[in-house]
Amino acid sequence: MDLTGKILVTTYPEKQSHTHAEQHAMAMDLLAQGGVFPYHNITHCPYGVAVALAPCPVGIDMEGPRHVSDALIARCCSESEKALLSEAKAIGPDVFAATFCKLWTKKESTVKCTGEGITKKINRLPYEDYYYQHYAFANGGILTVCTKQPCKFTIENDSGNEDITIVK
């Protein structure tokens, strides 16, 4: 595998309330530090900001556990995803929150990678056509990276660097 990219991350010690503009400015600072890559994608949330820099199309999303309404699940999830979430809910609220967070970041990173955005029917995404890697942070945030082909990334964050490989 010769495709290699970088993911630059700044996480917050605990959930913080930065304005959207502040989060976007932090992401742009990371992007400026990243070097030259033909593709990039940014994400920001109350748990941190991240930039993916890649030699191929890439989507990235970072979220943390949050309240999820039944209406959102009904609108955005396939039948198999609903069943997975139902099983997670039966285990407990923390498992449900983590499962939904991982599922949601997979959806968001996919539509960012395709360039189609969240308006696409996200209850029917072609996951089998893409490559994913999930990464959990100590502050509860989950980062998901999606690419159209296998790719290696070095995650550079506050606590050091870590290499990840995105495969099926």
Coordinates of C-alpha atoms in Angstrom, one line a residue:
M1 CA 0.0 0.0 0.0
D2 CA 1.6 3.2 -1.1
L3 CA -1.1 5.8 -0.3
T4 CA -0.2 7.7 2.8
G5 CA -2.0 10.6 4.4
K6 CA -2.1 12.6 7.7
I7 CA -4.8 13.3 10.2
L8 CA -4.1 16.3 12.4
V9 CA -6.2 16.5 15.5
T10 CA -6.7 18.8 18.5
T11 CA -9.0 17.4 21.2
Y12 CA -10.4 19.2 24.2
P13 CA -9.7 17.9 27.7
E14 CA -13.4 17.8 28.2
K15 CA -16.4 18.8 26.2
Q16 CA -16.1 22.5 25.6
S17 CA -18.3 25.2 24.0
H18 CA -16.3 26.8 21.2
T19 CA -18.3 28.7 18.6
H20 CA -18.6 27.2 15.2
A21 CA -16.4 30.0 13.9
E22 CA -13.7 29.2 16.5
Q23 CA -13.8 25.5 15.7
H24 CA -13.5 26.2 12.0
A25 CA -10.6 28.6 12.6
M26 CA -8.8 25.8 14.5
A27 CA -9.4 23.4 11.7
M28 CA -8.0 25.9 9.1
D29 CA -4.9 26.3 11.3
L30 CA -4.4 22.5 11.2
L31 CA -5.0 22.4 7.5
A32 CA -2.3 25.1 7.0
Q33 CA 0.2 23.0 9.0
G34 CA -0.5 19.8 7.1
G35 CA 1.5 20.2 3.9
V36 CA 0.4 19.6 0.3
F37 CA -2.1 16.8 -0.4
P38 CA -4.6 16.7 -3.3
Y39 CA -7.6 15.9 -1.0
H40 CA -8.6 17.1 2.4
N41 CA -11.6 17.2 4.7
I42 CA -12.3 18.8 8.0
T43 CA -14.5 18.1 11.0
H44 CA -15.2 19.9 14.3
C45 CA -17.5 19.2 17.2
P46 CA -17.5 19.9 21.0
Y47 CA -14.9 17.2 21.4
G48 CA -12.3 18.5 19.1
V49 CA -11.2 19.4 15.5
A50 CA -9.5 17.3 12.9
V51 CA -8.2 17.6 9.4
A52 CA -7.6 14.6 7.0
L53 CA -5.0 15.2 4.3
A54 CA -4.9 12.4 1.7
P55 CA -3.7 11.3 -1.7
C56 CA -7.2 10.1 -2.5
P57 CA -10.8 11.2 -1.8
V58 CA -11.4 11.3 2.0
G59 CA -14.2 12.0 4.4
I60 CA -13.7 12.5 8.2
D61 CA -16.1 13.0 11.0
M62 CA -15.7 13.4 14.8
E63 CA -18.5 13.3 17.3
G64 CA -19.1 12.5 20.9
P65 CA -21.9 10.8 22.7
R66 CA -25.1 12.8 22.6
H67 CA -28.9 12.5 23.0
V68 CA -30.4 10.7 20.0
S69 CA -34.1 10.9 19.2
D70 CA -36.2 8.0 17.9
A71 CA -37.2 10.2 15.0
L72 CA -33.6 10.7 13.9
I73 CA -33.0 6.9 14.1
A74 CA -36.2 6.3 12.0
R75 CA -35.1 8.8 9.4
C76 CA -31.4 8.0 9.1
C77 CA -30.9 4.3 9.8
S78 CA -31.4 1.2 7.7
E79 CA -33.3 -1.8 9.2
S80 CA -30.1 -3.5 10.1
E81 CA -28.7 -0.4 11.8
K82 CA -31.9 0.0 13.8
A83 CA -31.6 -3.6 15.0
L84 CA -27.9 -3.0 16.0
L85 CA -29.0 0.1 17.9
S86 CA -31.8 -1.8 19.6
E87 CA -29.4 -4.4 20.8
A88 CA -27.0 -1.7 22.0
K89 CA -29.8 0.0 23.9
A90 CA -30.7 -3.2 25.6
I91 CA -27.2 -3.5 27.0
G92 CA -27.2 0.0 28.4
P93 CA -27.1 3.8 27.6
D94 CA -23.3 4.1 27.3
V95 CA -23.2 1.2 24.8
F96 CA -26.1 2.7 22.8
A97 CA -24.4 6.2 22.8
A98 CA -21.1 4.8 21.6
T99 CA -22.7 2.6 19.0
F100 CA -24.8 5.4 17.6
C101 CA -21.7 7.7 17.6
K102 CA -19.7 5.2 15.6
L103 CA -22.5 4.6 13.2
W104 CA -23.2 8.4 12.7
T105 CA -19.5 9.2 12.1
K106 CA -19.4 6.4 9.5
K107 CA -22.4 7.9 7.7
E108 CA -21.0 11.5 7.8
S109 CA -17.6 10.4 6.7
T110 CA -19.1 8.5 3.8
V111 CA -21.1 11.4 2.4
K112 CA -18.2 13.7 2.9
C113 CA -15.9 11.3 0.9
T114 CA -18.5 11.0 -1.9
G115 CA -19.0 14.8 -1.9
E116 CA -22.8 14.3 -1.9
G117 CA -23.3 15.7 1.5
I118 CA -25.9 14.8 4.2
T119 CA -28.8 15.4 1.9
K120 CA -28.3 11.9 0.4
K121 CA -30.5 9.1 1.7
I122 CA -28.2 8.3 4.5
N123 CA -30.3 5.3 5.5
R124 CA -29.0 3.5 2.4
L125 CA -25.3 4.1 2.0
P126 CA -23.0 1.8 0.0
Y127 CA -20.6 1.0 2.9
E128 CA -19.2 -2.0 0.9
D129 CA -17.7 0.5 -1.6
Y130 CA -15.5 2.3 0.9
Y131 CA -12.8 1.8 3.5
Y132 CA -13.1 2.9 7.1
Q133 CA -11.2 3.3 10.3
H134 CA -12.6 4.4 13.7
Y135 CA -10.5 6.0 16.3
A136 CA -11.6 6.7 19.9
F137 CA -10.2 9.5 22.0
A138 CA -9.8 9.6 25.8
N139 CA -12.3 12.5 26.0
G140 CA -15.1 10.3 24.5
G141 CA -14.9 11.6 21.0
I142 CA -14.9 9.1 18.1
L143 CA -13.2 9.9 14.8
T144 CA -14.1 8.0 11.6
V145 CA -12.1 8.2 8.4
C146 CA -13.5 7.0 5.0
T147 CA -11.6 6.6 1.8
K148 CA -12.5 5.1 -1.6
Q149 CA -9.3 2.9 -1.5
P150 CA -6.9 1.5 1.1
C151 CA -4.7 4.2 2.7
K152 CA -2.4 4.6 5.6
F153 CA -2.7 7.6 7.9
T154 CA -0.6 9.0 10.6
I155 CA -2.8 10.6 13.3
E156 CA -0.9 13.5 14.9
N157 CA -2.6 14.7 18.1
D158 CA -2.0 16.2 21.4
S159 CA -0.7 12.9 22.9
G160 CA 1.7 12.0 20.1
N161 CA 1.5 10.2 16.7
E162 CA -0.2 6.9 15.8
D163 CA -0.3 5.1 12.5
I164 CA -3.6 3.6 11.3
T165 CA -4.3 1.7 8.1
I166 CA -7.7 1.9 6.5
V167 CA -8.8 -1.4 5.1
K168 CA -12.1 -3.2 4.6

